[in-house]
PDB file of C-alpha atoms in Angstrom:
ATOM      1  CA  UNK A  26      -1.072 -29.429  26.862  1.00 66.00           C
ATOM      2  CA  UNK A  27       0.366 -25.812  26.371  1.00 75.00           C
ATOM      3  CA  UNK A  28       2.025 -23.900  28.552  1.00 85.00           C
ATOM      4  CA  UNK A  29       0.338 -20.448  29.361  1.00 90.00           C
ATOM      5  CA  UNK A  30       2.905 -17.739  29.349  1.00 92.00           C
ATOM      6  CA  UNK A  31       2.174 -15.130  32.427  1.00 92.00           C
ATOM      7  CA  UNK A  32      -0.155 -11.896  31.348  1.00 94.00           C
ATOM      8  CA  UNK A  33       2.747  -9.760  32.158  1.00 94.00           C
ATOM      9  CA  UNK A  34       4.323 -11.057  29.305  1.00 93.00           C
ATOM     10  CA  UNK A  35       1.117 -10.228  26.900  1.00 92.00           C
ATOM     11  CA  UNK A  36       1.068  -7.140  28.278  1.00 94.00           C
ATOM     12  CA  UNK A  37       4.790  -6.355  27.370  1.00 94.00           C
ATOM     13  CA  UNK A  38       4.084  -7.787  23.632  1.00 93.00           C
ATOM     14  CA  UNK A  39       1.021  -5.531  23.553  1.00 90.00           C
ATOM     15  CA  UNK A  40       2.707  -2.816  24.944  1.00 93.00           C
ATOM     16  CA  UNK A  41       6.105  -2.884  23.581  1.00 94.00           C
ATOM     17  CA  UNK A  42       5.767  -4.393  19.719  1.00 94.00           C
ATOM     18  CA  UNK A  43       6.242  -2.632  16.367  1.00 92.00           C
ATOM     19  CA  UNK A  44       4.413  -5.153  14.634  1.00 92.00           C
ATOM     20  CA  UNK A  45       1.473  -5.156  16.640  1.00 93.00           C
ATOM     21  CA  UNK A  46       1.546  -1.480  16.302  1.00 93.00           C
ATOM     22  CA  UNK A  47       2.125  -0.764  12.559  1.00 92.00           C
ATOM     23  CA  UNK A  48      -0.280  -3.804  12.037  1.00 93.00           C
ATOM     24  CA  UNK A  49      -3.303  -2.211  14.530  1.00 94.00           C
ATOM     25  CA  UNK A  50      -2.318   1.200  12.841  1.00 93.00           C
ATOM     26  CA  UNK A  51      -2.482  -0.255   9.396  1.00 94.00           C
ATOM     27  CA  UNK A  52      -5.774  -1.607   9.710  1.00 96.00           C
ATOM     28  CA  UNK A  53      -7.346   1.813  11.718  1.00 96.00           C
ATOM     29  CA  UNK A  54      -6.165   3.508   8.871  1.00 95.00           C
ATOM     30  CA  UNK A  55      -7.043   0.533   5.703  1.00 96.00           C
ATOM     31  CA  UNK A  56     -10.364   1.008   7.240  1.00 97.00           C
ATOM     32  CA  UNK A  57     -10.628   4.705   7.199  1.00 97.00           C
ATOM     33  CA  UNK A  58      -9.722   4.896   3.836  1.00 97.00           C
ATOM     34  CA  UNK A  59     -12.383   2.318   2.726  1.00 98.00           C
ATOM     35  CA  UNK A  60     -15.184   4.138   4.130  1.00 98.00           C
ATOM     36  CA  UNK A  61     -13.832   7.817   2.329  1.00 98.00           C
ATOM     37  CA  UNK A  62     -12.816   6.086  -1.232  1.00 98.00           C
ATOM     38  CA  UNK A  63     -16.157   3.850  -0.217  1.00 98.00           C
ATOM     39  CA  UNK A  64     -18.619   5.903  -2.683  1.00 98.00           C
ATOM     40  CA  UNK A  65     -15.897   5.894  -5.597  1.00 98.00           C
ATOM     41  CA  UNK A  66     -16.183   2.242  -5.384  1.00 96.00           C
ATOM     42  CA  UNK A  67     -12.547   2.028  -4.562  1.00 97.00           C
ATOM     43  CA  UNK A  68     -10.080   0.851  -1.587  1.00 97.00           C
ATOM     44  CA  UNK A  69      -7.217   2.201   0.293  1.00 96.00           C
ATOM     45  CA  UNK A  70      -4.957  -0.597  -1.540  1.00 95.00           C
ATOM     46  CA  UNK A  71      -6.274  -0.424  -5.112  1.00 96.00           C
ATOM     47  CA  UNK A  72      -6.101   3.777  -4.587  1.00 97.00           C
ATOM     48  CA  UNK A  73      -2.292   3.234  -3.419  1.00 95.00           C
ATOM     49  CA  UNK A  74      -1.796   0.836  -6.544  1.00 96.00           C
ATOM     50  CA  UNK A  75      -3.541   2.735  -9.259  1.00 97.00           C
ATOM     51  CA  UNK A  76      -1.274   5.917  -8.118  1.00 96.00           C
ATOM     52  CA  UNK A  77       1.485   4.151  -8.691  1.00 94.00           C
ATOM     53  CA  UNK A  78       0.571   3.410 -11.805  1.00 95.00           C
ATOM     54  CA  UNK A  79       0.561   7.272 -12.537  1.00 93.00           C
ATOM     55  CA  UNK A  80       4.194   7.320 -13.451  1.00 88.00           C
ATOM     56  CA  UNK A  81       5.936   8.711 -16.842  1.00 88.00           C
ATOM     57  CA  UNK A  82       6.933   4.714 -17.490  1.00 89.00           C
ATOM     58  CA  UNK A  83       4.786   1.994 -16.969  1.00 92.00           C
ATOM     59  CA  UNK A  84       6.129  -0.310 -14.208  1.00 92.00           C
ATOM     60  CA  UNK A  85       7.011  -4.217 -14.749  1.00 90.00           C
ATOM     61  CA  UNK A  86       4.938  -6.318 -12.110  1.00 90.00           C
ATOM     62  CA  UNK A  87       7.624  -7.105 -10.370  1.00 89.00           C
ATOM     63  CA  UNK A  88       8.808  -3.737 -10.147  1.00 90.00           C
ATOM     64  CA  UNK A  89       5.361  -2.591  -8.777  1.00 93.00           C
ATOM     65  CA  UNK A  90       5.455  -5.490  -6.216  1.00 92.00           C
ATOM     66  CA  UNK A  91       8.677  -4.308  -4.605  1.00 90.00           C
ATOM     67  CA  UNK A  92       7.696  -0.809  -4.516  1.00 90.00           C
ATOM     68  CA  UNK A  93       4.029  -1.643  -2.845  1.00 91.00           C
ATOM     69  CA  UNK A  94       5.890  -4.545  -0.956  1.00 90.00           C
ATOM     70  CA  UNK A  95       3.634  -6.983  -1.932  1.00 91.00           C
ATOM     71  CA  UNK A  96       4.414 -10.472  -2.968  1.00 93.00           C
ATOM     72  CA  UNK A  97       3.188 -11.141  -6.787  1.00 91.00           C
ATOM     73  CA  UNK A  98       0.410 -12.841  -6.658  1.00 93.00           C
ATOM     74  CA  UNK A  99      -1.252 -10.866  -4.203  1.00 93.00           C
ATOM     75  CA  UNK A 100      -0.694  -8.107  -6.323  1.00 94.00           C
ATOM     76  CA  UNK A 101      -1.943 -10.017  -9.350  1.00 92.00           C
ATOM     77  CA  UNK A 102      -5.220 -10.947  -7.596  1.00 93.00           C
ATOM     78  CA  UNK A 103      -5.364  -7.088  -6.740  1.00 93.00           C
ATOM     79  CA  UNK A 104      -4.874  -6.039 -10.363  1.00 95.00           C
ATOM     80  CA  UNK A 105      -7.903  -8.596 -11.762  1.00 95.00           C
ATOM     81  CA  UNK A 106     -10.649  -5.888 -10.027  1.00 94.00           C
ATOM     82  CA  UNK A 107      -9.157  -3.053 -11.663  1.00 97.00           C
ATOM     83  CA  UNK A 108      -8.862  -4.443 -15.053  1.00 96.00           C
ATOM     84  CA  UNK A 109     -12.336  -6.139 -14.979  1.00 96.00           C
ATOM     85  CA  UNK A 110     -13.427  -2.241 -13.702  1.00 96.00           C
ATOM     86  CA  UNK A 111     -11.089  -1.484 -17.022  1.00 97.00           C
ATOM     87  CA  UNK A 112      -9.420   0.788 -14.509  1.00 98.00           C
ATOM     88  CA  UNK A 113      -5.472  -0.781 -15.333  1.00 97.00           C
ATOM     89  CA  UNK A 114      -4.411  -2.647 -18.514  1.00 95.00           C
ATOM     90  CA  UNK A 115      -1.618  -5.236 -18.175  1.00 91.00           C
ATOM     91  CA  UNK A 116       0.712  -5.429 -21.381  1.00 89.00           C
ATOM     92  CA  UNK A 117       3.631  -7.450 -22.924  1.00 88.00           C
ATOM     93  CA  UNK A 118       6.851  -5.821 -22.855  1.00 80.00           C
ATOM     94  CA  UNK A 119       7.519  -4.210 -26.161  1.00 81.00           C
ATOM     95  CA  UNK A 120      11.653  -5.086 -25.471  1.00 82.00           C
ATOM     96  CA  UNK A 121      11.278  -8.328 -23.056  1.00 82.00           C
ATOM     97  CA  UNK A 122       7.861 -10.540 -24.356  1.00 79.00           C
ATOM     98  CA  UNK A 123       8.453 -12.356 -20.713  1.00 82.00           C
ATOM     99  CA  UNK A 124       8.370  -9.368 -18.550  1.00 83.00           C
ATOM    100  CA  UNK A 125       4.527  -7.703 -18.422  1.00 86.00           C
ATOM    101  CA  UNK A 126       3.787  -4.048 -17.807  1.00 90.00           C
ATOM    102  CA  UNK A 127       0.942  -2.385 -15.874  1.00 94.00           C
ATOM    103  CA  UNK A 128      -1.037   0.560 -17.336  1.00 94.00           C
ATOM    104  CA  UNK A 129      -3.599   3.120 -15.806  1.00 96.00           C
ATOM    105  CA  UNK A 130      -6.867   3.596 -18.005  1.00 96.00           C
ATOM    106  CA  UNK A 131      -8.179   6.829 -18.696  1.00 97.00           C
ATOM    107  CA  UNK A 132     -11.066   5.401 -16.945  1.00 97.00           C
ATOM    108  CA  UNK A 133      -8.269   4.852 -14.100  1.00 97.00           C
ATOM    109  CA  UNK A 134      -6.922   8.458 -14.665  1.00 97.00           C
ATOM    110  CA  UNK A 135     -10.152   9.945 -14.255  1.00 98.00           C
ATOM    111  CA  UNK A 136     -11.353   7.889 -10.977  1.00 98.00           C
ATOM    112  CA  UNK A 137      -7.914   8.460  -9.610  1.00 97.00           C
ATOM    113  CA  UNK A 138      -8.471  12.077 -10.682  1.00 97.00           C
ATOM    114  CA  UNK A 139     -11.591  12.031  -8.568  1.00 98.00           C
ATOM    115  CA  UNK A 140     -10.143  10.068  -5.594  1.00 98.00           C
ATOM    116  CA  UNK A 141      -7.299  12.299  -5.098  1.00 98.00           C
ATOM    117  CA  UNK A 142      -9.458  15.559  -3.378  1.00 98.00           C
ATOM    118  CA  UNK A 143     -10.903  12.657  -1.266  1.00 98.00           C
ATOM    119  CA  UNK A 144      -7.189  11.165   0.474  1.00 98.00           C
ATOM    120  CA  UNK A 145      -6.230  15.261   0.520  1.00 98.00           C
ATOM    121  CA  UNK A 146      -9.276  15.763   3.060  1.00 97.00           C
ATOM    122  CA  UNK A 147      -8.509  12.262   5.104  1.00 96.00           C
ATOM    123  CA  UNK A 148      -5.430  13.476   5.408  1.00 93.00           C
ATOM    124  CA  UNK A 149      -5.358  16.342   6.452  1.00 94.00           C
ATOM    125  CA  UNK A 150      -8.205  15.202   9.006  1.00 94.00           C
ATOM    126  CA  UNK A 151      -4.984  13.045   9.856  1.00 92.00           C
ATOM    127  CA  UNK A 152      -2.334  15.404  10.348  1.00 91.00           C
ATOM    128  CA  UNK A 153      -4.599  17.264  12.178  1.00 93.00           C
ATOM    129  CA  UNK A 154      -4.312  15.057  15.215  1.00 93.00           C
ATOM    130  CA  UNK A 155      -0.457  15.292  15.465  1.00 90.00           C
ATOM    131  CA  UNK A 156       1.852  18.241  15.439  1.00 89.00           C
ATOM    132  CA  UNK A 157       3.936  19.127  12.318  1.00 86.00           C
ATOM    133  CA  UNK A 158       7.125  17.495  14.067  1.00 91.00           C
ATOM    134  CA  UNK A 159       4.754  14.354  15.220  1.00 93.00           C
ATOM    135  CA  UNK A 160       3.755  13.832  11.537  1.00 89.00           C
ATOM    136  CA  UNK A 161       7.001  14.219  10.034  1.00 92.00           C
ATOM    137  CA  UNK A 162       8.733  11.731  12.754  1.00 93.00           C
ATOM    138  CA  UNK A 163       6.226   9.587  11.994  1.00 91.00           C
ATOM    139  CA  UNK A 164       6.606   9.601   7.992  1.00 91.00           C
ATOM    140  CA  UNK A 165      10.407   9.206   8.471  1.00 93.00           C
ATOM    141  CA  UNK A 166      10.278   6.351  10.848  1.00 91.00           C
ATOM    142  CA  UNK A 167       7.785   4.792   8.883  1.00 90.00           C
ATOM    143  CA  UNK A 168       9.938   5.378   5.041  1.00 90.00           C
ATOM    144  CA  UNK A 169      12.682   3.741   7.342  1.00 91.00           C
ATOM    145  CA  UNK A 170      11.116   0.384   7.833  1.00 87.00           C
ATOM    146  CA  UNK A 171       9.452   0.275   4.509  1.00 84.00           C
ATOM    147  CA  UNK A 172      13.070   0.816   3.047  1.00 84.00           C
ATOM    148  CA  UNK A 173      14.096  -1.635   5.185  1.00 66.00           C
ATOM    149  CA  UNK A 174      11.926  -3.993   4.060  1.00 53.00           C
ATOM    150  CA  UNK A 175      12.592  -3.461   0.500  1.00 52.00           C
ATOM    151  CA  UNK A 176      15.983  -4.089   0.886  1.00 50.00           C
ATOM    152  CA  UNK A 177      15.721  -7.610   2.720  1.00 52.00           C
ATOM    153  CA  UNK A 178      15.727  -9.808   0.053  1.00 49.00           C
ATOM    154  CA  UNK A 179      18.268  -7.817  -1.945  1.00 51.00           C
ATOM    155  CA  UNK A 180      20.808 -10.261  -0.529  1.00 43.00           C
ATOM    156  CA  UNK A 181      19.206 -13.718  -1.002  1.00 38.00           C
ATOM    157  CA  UNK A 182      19.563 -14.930  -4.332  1.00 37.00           C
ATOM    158  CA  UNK A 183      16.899 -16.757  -5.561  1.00 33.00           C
TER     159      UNK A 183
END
């Protein structure tokens, strides 16, 4: 049999924990973005991906799962969609035939293209409900831990 902890104590996890937060956040927000992107057949995560994807060179997977911070597979099983959709093409390497690089479409360029007027209006439906110094705290505390993050496994060698 378990031992219960005493409510007090789920109240100071509820009430006190980052993760919780960002998580509960995360999902408010996942979930806005859903229903906007909804009629472009497109979600918050593949939106976030395929703009990253908009860069002068085309980003290694593994490059592309540190900067999402997202393990590789996930981020493989997120790419299948888009390529089915023909939305992202995933090449060989022209220098390294073991590393693969990630593509946007012009299909992908022009739904991105389309998307992008979309997640300008959510947002600033966003920042509407915080002040200018709210929304910038917020951004910077939130770049903080993602750097963070990033910079975890920089350490462990693998």
């Amino acid at each position: 049999m378990s031992k219960k902890l005493p409510i007090e104590v789920v109240h100071e996890v509820r009430d006190c924990c980052l993760c919780l937060a960002t998580q509960r956040a995360a999902r408010t927000l996942a979930r806005r973005f859903d229903r906007a992107f909804a009629p472009l057949r497109l979600t918050n995560g593949q939106f976030s991906l395929m703009m990253s994807l908009n860069a002068p060179q085309a980003p290694t997977l593994g490059r592309l799962a540190q900067a999402l911070a997202m393990d590789r597979t996930t981020l493989t099983a997120a790419l299948k969609s888009l390529e089915r959709r023909g939305l992202v093409e995933t090449r060989l390497d022209e220098k390294d035939r073991r590393a693969r690089r990630l593509f946007l479409t012009h299909a992908g360029g022009d739904l991105l293209a389309a998307a992008l007027p979309i997640w300008r209006k959510e947002h600033a439906a966003l920042d509407a409900q915080f002040s200018q110094s709210e929304g910038q705290k917020l951004r910077k505390a939130l770049r903080t831990l993602g750097a963070e993050t990033q910079t975890e496994g920089k350490d462990v060698k693998a």
